[in-house]
Short mmCIF file of C-alpha atoms in Angstrom, two decimals:
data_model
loop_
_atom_site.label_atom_id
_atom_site.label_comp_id
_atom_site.label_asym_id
_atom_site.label_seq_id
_atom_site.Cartn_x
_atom_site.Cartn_y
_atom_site.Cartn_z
CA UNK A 110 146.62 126.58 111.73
CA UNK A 111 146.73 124.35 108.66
CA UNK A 112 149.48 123.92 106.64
CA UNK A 113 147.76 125.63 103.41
CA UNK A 114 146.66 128.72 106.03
CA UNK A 115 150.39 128.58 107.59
CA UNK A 116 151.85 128.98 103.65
CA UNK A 117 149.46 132.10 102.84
CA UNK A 118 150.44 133.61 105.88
CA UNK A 119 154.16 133.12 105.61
CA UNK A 120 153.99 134.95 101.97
CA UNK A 121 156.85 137.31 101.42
CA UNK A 122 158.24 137.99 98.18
CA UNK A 123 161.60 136.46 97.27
CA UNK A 124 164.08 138.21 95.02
CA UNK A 125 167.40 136.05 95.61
CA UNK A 126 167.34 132.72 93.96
CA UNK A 127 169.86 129.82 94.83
CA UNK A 128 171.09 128.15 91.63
CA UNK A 129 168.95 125.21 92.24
CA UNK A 130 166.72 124.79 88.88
CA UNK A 131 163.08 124.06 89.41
CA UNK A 132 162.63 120.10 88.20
CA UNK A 133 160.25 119.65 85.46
CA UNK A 134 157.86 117.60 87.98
CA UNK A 135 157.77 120.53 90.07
CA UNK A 136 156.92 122.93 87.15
CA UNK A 137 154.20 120.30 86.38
CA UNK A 138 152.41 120.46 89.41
CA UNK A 139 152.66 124.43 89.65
CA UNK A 140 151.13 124.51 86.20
CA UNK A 141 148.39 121.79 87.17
CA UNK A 142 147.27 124.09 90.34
CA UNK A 143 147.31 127.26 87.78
CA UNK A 144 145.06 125.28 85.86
CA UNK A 145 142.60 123.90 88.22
CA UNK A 146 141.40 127.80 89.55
CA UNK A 147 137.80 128.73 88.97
CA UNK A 148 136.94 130.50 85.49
CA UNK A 149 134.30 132.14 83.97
CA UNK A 150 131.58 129.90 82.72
CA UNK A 151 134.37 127.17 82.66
CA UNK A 152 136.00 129.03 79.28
CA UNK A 153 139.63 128.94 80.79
CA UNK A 154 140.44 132.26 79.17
CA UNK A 155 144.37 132.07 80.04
CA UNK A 156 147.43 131.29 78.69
CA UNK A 157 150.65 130.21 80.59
CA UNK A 158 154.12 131.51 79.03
CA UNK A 159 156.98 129.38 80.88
CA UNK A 160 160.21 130.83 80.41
CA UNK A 161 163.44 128.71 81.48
CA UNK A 162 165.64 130.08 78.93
CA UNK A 163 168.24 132.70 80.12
CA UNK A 164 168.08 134.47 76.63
CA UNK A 165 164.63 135.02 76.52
CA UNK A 166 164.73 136.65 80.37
CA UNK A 167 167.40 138.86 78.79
CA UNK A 168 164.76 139.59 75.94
CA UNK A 169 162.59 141.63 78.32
CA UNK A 170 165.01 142.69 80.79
CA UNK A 171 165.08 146.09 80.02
CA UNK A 172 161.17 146.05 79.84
CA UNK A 173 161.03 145.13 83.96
CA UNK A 174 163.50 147.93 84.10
CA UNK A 175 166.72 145.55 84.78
CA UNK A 176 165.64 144.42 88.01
CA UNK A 177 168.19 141.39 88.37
CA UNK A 178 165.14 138.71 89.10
CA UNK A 179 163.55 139.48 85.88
CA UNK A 180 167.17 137.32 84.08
CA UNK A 181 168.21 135.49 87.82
CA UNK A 182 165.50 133.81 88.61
CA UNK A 183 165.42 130.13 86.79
CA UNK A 184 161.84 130.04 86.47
CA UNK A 185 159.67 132.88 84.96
CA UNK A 186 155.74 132.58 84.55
CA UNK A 187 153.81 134.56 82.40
CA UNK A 188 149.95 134.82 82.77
CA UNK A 189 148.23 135.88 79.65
CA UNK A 190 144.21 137.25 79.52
CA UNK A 191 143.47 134.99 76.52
CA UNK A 192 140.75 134.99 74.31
CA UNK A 193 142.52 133.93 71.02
CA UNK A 194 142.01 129.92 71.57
CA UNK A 195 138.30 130.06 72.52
CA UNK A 196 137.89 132.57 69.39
CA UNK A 197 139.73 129.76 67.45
CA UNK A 198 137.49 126.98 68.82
CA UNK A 199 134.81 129.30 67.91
CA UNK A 200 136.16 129.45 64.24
CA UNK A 201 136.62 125.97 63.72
CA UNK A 202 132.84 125.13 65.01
CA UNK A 203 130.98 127.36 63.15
CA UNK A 204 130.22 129.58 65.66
CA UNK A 205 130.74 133.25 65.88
CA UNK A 206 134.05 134.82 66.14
CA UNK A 207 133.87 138.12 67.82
CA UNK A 208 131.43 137.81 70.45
CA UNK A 209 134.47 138.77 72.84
CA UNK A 210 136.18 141.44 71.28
CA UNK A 211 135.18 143.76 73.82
CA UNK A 212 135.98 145.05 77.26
CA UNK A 213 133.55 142.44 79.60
CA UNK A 214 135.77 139.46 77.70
CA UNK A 215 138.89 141.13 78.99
CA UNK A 216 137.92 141.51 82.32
CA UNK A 217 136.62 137.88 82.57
CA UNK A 218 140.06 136.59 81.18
CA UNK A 219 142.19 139.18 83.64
CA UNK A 220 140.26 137.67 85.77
CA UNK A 221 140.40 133.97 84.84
CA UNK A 222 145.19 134.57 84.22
CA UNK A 223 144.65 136.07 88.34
CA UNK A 224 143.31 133.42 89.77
CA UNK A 225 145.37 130.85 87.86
CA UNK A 226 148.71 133.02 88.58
CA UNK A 227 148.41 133.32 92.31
CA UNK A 228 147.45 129.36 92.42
CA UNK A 229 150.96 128.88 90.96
CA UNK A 230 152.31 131.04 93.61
CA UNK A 231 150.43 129.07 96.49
CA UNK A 232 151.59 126.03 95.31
CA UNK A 233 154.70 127.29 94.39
CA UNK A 234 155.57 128.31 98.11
CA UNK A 235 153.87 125.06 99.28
CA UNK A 236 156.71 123.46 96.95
CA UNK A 237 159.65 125.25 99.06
CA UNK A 238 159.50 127.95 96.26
CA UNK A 239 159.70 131.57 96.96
CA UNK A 240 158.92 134.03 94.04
CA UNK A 241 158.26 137.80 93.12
CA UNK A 242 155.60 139.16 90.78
CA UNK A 243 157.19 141.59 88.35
CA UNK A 244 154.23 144.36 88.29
CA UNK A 245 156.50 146.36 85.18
CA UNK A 246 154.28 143.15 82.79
CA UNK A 247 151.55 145.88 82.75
CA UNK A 248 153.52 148.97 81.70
CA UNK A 249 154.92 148.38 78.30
CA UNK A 250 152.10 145.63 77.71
CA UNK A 251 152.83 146.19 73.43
CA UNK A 252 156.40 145.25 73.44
CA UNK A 253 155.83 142.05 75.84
CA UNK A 254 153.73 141.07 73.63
CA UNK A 255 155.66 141.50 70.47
CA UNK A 256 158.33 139.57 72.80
CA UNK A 257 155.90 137.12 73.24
CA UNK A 258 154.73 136.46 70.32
CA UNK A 259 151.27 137.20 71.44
CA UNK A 260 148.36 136.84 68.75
CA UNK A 261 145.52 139.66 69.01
CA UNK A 262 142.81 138.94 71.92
CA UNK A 263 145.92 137.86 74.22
CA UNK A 264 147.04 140.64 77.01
CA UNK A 265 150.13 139.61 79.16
CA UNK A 266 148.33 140.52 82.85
CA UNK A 267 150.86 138.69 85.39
CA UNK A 268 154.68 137.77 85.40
CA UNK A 269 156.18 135.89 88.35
CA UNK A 270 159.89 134.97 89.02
CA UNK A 271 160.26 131.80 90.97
CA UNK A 272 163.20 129.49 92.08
CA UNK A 273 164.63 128.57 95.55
CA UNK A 274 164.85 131.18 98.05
CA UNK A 275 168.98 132.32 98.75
CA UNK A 276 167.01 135.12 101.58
CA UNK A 277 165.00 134.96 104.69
CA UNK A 278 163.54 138.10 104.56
CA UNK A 279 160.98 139.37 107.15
CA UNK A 280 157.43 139.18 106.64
CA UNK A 281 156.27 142.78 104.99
CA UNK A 282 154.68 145.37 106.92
CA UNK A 283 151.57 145.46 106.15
CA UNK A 284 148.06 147.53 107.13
CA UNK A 285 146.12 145.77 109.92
CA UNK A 286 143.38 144.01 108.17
CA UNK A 287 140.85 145.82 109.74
CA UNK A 288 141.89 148.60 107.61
CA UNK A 289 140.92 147.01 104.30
CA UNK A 290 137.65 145.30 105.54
CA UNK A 291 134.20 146.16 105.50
CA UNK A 292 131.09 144.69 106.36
CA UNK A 293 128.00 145.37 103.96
CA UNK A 294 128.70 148.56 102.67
CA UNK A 295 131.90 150.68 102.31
CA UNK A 296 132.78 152.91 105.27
CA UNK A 297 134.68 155.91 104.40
CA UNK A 298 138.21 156.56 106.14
CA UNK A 299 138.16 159.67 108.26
CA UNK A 300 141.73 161.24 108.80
CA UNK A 301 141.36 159.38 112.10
CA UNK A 302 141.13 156.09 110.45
CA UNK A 303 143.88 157.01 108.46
CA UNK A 304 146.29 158.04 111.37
CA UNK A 305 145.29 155.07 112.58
CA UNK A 306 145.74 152.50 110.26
CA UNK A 307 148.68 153.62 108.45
CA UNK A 308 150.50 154.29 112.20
CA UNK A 309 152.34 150.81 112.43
CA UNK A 310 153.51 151.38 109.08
CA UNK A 311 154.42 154.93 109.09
CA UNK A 312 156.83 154.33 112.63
CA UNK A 313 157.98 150.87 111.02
CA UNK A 314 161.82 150.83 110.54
CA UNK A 315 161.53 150.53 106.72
CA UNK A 316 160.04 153.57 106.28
CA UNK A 317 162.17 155.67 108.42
CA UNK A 318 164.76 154.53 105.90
CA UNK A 319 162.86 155.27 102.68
CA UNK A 320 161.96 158.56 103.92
CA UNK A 321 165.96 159.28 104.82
CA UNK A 322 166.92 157.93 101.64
CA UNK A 323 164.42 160.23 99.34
CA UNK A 324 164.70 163.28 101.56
CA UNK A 325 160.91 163.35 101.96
CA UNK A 326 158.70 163.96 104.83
CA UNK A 327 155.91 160.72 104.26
CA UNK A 328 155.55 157.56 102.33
CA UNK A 329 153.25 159.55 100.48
CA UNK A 330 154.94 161.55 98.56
CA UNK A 331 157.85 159.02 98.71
CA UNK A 332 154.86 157.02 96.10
CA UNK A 333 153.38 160.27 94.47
CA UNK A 334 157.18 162.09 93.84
CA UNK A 335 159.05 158.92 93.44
CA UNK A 336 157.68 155.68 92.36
CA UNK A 337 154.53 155.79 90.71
CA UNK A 338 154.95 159.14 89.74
CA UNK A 339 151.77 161.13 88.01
CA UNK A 340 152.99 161.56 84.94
CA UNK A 341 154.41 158.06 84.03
CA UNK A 342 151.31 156.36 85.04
CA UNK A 343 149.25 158.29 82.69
CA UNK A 344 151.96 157.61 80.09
CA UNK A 345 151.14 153.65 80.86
CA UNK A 346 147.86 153.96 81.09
CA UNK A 347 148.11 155.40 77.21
CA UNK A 348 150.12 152.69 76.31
CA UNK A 349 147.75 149.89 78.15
CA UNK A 350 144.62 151.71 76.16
CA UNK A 351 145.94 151.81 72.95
CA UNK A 352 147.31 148.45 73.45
CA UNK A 353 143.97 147.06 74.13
CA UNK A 354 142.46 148.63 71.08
CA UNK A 355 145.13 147.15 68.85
CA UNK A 356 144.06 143.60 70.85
CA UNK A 357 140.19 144.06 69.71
CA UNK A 358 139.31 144.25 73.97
CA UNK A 359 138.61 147.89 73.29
CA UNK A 360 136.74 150.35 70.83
CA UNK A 361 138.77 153.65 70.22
CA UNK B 82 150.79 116.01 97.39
CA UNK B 83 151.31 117.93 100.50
CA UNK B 84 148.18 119.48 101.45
CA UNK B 85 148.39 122.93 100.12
CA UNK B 86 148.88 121.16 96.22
CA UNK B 87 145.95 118.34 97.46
CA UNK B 88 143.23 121.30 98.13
CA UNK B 89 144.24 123.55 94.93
CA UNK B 90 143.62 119.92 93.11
CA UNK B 91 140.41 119.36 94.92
CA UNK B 92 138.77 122.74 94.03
CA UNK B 93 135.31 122.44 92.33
CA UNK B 94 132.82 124.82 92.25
CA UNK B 95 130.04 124.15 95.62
CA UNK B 96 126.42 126.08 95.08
CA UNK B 97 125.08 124.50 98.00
CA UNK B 98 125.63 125.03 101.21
CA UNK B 99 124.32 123.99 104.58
CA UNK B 100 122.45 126.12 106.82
CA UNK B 101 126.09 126.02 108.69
CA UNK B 102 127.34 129.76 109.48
CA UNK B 103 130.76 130.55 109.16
CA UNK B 104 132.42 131.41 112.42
CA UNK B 105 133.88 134.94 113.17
CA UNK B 106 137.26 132.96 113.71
CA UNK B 107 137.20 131.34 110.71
CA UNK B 108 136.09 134.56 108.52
CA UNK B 109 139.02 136.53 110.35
CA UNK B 110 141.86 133.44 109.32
CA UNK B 111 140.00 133.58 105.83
CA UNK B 112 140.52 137.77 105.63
CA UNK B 113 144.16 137.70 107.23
CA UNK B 114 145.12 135.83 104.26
CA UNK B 115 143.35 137.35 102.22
CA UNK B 116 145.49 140.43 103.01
CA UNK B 117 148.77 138.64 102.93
CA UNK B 118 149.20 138.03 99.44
CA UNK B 119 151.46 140.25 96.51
CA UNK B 120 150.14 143.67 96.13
CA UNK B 121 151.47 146.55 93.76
CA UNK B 122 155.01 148.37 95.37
CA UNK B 123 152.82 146.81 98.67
CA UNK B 124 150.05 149.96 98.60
CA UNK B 125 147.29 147.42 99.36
CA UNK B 126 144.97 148.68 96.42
CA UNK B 127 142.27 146.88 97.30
CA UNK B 128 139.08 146.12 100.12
CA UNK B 129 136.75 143.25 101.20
CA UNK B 130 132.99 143.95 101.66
CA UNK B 131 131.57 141.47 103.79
CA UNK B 132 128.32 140.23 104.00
CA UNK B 133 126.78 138.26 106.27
CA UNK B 134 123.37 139.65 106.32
CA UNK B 135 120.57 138.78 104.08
CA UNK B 136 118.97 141.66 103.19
CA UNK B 137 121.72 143.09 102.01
CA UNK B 138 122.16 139.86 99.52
CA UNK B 139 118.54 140.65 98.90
CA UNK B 140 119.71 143.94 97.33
CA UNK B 141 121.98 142.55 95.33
CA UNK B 142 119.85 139.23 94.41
CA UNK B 143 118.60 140.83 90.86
CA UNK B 144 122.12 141.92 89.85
CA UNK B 145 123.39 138.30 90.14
CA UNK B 146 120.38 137.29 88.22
CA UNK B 147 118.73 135.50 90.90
CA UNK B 148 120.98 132.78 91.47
CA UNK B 149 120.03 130.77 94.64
CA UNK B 150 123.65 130.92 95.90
CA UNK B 151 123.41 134.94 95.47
CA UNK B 152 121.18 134.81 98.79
CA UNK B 153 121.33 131.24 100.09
CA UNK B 154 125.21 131.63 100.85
CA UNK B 155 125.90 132.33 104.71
CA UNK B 156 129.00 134.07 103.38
CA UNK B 157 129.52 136.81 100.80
CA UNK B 158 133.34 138.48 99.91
CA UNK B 159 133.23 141.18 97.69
CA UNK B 160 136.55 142.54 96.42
CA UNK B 161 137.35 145.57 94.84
CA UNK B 162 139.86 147.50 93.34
CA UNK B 163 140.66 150.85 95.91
CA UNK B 164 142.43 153.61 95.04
CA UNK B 165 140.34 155.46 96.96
CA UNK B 166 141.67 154.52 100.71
CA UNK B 167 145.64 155.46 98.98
CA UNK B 168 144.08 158.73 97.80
CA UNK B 169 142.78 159.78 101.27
CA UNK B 170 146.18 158.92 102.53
CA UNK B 171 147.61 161.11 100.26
CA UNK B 172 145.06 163.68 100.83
CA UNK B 173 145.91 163.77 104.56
CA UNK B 174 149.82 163.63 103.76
CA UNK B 175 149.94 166.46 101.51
CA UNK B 176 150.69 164.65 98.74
CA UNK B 177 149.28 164.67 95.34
CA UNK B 178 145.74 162.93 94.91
CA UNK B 179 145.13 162.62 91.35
CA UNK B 180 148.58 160.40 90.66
CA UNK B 181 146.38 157.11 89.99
CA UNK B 182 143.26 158.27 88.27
CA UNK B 183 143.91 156.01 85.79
CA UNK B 184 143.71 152.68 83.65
CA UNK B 185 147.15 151.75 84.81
CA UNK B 186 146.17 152.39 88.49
CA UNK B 187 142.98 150.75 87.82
CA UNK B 188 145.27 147.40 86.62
CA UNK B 189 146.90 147.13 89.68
CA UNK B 190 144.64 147.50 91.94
CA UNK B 191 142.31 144.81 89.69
CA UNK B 192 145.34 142.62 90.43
CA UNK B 193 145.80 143.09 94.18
CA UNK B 194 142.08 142.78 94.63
CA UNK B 195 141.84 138.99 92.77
CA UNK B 196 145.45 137.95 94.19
CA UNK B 197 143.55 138.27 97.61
CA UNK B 198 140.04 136.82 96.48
CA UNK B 199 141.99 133.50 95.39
CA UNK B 200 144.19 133.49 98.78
CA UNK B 201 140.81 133.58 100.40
CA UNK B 202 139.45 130.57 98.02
CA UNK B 203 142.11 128.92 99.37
CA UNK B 204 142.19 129.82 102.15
CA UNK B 205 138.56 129.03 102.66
CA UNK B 206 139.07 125.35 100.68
CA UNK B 207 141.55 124.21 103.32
CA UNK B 208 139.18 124.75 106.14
CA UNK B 209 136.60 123.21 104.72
CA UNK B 210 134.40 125.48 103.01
CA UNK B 211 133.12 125.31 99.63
CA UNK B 212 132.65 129.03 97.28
CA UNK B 213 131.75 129.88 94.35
CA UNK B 214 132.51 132.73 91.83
CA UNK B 215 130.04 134.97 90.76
CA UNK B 216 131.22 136.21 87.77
CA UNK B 217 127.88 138.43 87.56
CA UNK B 218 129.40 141.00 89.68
CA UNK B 219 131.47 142.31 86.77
CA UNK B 220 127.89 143.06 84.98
CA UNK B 221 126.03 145.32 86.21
CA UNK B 222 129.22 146.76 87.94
CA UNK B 223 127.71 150.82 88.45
CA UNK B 224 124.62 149.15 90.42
CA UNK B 225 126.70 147.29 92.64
CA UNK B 226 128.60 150.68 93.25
CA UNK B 227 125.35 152.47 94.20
CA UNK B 228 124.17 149.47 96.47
CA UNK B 229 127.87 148.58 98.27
CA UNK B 230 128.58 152.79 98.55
CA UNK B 231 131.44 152.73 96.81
CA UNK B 232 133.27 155.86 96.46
CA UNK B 233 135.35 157.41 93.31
CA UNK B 234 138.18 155.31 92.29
CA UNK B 235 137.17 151.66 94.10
CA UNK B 236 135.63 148.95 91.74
CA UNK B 237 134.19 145.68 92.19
CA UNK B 238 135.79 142.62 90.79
CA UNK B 239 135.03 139.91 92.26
CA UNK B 240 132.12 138.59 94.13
CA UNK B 241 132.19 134.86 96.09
CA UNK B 242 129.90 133.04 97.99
CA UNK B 243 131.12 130.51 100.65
CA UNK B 244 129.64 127.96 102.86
CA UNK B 245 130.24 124.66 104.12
CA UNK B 246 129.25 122.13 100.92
CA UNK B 247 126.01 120.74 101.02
CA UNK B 248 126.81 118.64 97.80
CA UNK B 249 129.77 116.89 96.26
CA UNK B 250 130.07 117.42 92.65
CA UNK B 251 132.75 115.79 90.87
CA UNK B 252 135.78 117.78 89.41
CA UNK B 253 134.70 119.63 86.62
CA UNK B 254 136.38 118.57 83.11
CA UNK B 255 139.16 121.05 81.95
CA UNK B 256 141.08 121.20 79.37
CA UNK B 257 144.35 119.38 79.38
CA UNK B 258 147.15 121.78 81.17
CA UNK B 259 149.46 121.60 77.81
CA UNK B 260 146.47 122.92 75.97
CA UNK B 261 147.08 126.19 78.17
CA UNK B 262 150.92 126.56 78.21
CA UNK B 263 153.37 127.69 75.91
CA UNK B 264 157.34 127.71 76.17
CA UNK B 265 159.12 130.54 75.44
CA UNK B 266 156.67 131.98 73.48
CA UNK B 267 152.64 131.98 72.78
CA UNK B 268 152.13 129.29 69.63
CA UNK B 269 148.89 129.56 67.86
CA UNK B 270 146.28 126.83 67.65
CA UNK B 271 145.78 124.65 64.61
CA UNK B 272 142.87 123.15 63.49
CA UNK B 273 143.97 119.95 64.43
CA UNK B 274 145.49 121.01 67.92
CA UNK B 275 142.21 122.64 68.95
CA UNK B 276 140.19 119.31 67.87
CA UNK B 277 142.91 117.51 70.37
CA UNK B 278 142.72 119.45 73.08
CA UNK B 279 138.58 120.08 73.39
CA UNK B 280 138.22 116.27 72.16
CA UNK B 281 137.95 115.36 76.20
CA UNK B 282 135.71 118.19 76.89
CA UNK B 283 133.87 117.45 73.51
CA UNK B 284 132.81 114.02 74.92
CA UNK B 285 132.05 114.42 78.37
CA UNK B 286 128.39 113.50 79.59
CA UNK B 287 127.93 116.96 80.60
CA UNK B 288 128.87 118.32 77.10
CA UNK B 289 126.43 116.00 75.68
CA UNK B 290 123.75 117.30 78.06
CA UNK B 291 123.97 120.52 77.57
CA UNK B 292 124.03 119.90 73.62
CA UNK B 293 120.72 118.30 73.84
CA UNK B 294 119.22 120.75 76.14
CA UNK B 295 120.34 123.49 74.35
CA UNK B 296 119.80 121.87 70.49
CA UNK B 297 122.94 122.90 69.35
CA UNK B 298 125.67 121.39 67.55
CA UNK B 299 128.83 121.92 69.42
CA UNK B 300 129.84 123.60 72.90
CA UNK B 301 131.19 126.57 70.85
CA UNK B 302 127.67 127.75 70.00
CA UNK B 303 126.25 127.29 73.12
CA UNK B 304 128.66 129.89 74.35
CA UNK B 305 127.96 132.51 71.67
CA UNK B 306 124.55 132.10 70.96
CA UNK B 307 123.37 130.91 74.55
CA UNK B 308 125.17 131.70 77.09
CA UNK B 309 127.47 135.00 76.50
CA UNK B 310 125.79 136.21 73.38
CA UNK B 311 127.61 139.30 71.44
CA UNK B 312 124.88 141.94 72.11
CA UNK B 313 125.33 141.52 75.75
CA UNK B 314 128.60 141.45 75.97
CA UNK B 315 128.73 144.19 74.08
CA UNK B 316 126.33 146.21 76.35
CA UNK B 317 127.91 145.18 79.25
CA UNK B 318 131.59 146.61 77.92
CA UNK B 319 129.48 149.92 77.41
CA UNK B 320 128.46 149.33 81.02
CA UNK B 321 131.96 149.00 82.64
CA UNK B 322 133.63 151.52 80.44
CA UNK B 323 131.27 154.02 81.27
CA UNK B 324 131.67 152.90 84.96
CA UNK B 325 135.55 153.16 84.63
CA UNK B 326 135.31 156.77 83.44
CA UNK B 327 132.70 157.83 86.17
CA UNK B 328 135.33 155.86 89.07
CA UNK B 329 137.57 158.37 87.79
CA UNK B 330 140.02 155.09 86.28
CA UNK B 331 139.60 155.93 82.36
CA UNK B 332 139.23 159.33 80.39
CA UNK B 333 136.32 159.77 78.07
#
């Protein structure tokens, strides 16, 4: 096992930080690997937000619903879908300005903030860094961005906390990785397959205690009932729509 | 550099590869990290099509607008965003199976699926391989459904060829990493930062190429009026909208 192989396998998310601030040398190289992903047609259609300052993290506290990483951790990364500079490029080359006000351009520059976010983490945790992405960047997308100061054609699409780990925390349970494989064509799960893959899980110690702790009879409905709950999701999903209309990525 | 930082530096695009295969051993290291990466609340929302056999890249070979490494790759990962596989679980739980028809749902699982395609870039880098994006695969997005069976609520994101390099290109120019951060918050581009930061870019030998091939003035127009023109970007958006409603991820 390599030592790059060893680091992706040893992945588990952090969420207590020493106090040790991340140097800026360190910060460089993490921003350097972000930077260095592949992109679409070699556009670069991100932005990186770096956030070291306490008072900003309290800015959008409430927005990652006060989980204490999103104002303890001393490094916060923001990953921004960003079509505003090449649409500025554009303008000052006499070249067209909206060719990429539309739904493909988003999805290239999702794409494009992804694969430059989870270099970061890689090298991050190659670094001695551990770090947690903050999924709550997608739900109230508008007010990030008004946070943010984010001009129209930018979407925030990723937000990691990072800083040296003050936990040793098992590796997660996760599904075998048979269970999310397939070769040529999708295979539909049977409720064999399902028994079957979601067994280790389902019996793991974790979820014994999730399902004491919300009184329900499966991780299921601990996820339909509880966490990502119907109702709020569609609220979000609202919010992310109309949100990319008011960015120009989407016609109403 | 430790070696983790050294093959995120070294990462260039490779659209040649020997006649090489990759070994079952090395596809499983390549998949198990693949899987071991951040996911969303960790519900996995994602799969890995694998293909190995040429026909089926035959199938596909139009879609990806008959690049050579579309069927000349010994290796082919496509991942895609699966709701469908939490569904059934929820289905076979009785719990609710209509909690994540949505755009939100559709965001995180976009996310889990390209946090695991650039683990298994890296993966892939550090033992040697070369890959390369195929950014096509976000095109043409409801024929790749029909042709990789894809049920309701899973969508394609990202499509990668890999294969031990049978070239060594250089690294290809970027922009400067400050011209992609911000601190704090996003600041806009000037005229004169935008000259600064494409100025490299501007006057590399491949930039001059293409200009001459292309009869343009600047790199600007070759993307608008070449390369990613307007109209099709604009009928591709139609495309994946319309796809995103019939996956069951967006209303009408």
């Amino acid at each position: 096992m390599n030592p790059t192989v060893q680091t992706l396998l040893q992945h588990r998310s952090i969420r207590k930080f020493t106090e040790q601030p991340v140097d800026s040398e360190t910060i460089e190289t993490i921003l350097k690997c972000a930077c260095n992903g592949s992109t679409m047609g070699n556009m670069q259609l991100f932005s990186i937000i770096v956030t070291t300052d306490k008072k900003m993290m309290e800015k959008t506290a409430a927005l990652h619903f006060n989980q204490p990483i999103a104002t303890n951790a001393p490094l916060m990364l923001t990953f921004c879908a960003d079509l505003h500079r090449f649409n500025r490029y554009c303008q000052f080359r006499n070249a067209s300005t909206d060719s990429y006000d539309n739904l493909q351009a988003y999805q290239w520059a999702t794409t494009d903030a992804l694969i430059a976010a989870q270099n970061a983490c890689v090298a991050a945790e190659s670094l001695g860094l551990g770090l947690c992405w903050l999924g709550t960047i997608v739900y109230q997308v508008d007010k990030f961005i008004e946070i943010l100061s984010l001009p129209k054609n930018v979407m925030p699409v990723a937000c990691i906390a990072l800083g040296y780990p003050d936990e040793n925390p098992e590796l997660t349970d996760k599904l075998p990785v048979e269970a999310l494989v397939h070769h040529n064509v999708y295979q539909d799960y049977s409720e064999f397959d399902i028994n079957k893959y979601y067994k280790e899980k389902e019996n793991h110690p974790n979820t014994i205690n999730i399902l004491k702790e919300n009184e329900l009879d499966n991780l299921a409905q601990v996820f339909t009932q509880r966490r990502y709950v119907k109702k709020d999701n569609e609220f979000f999903s609202q919010v992310l729509k109309k949100t990319l209309v008011d960015q120009h990525f989407l016609d109403e």
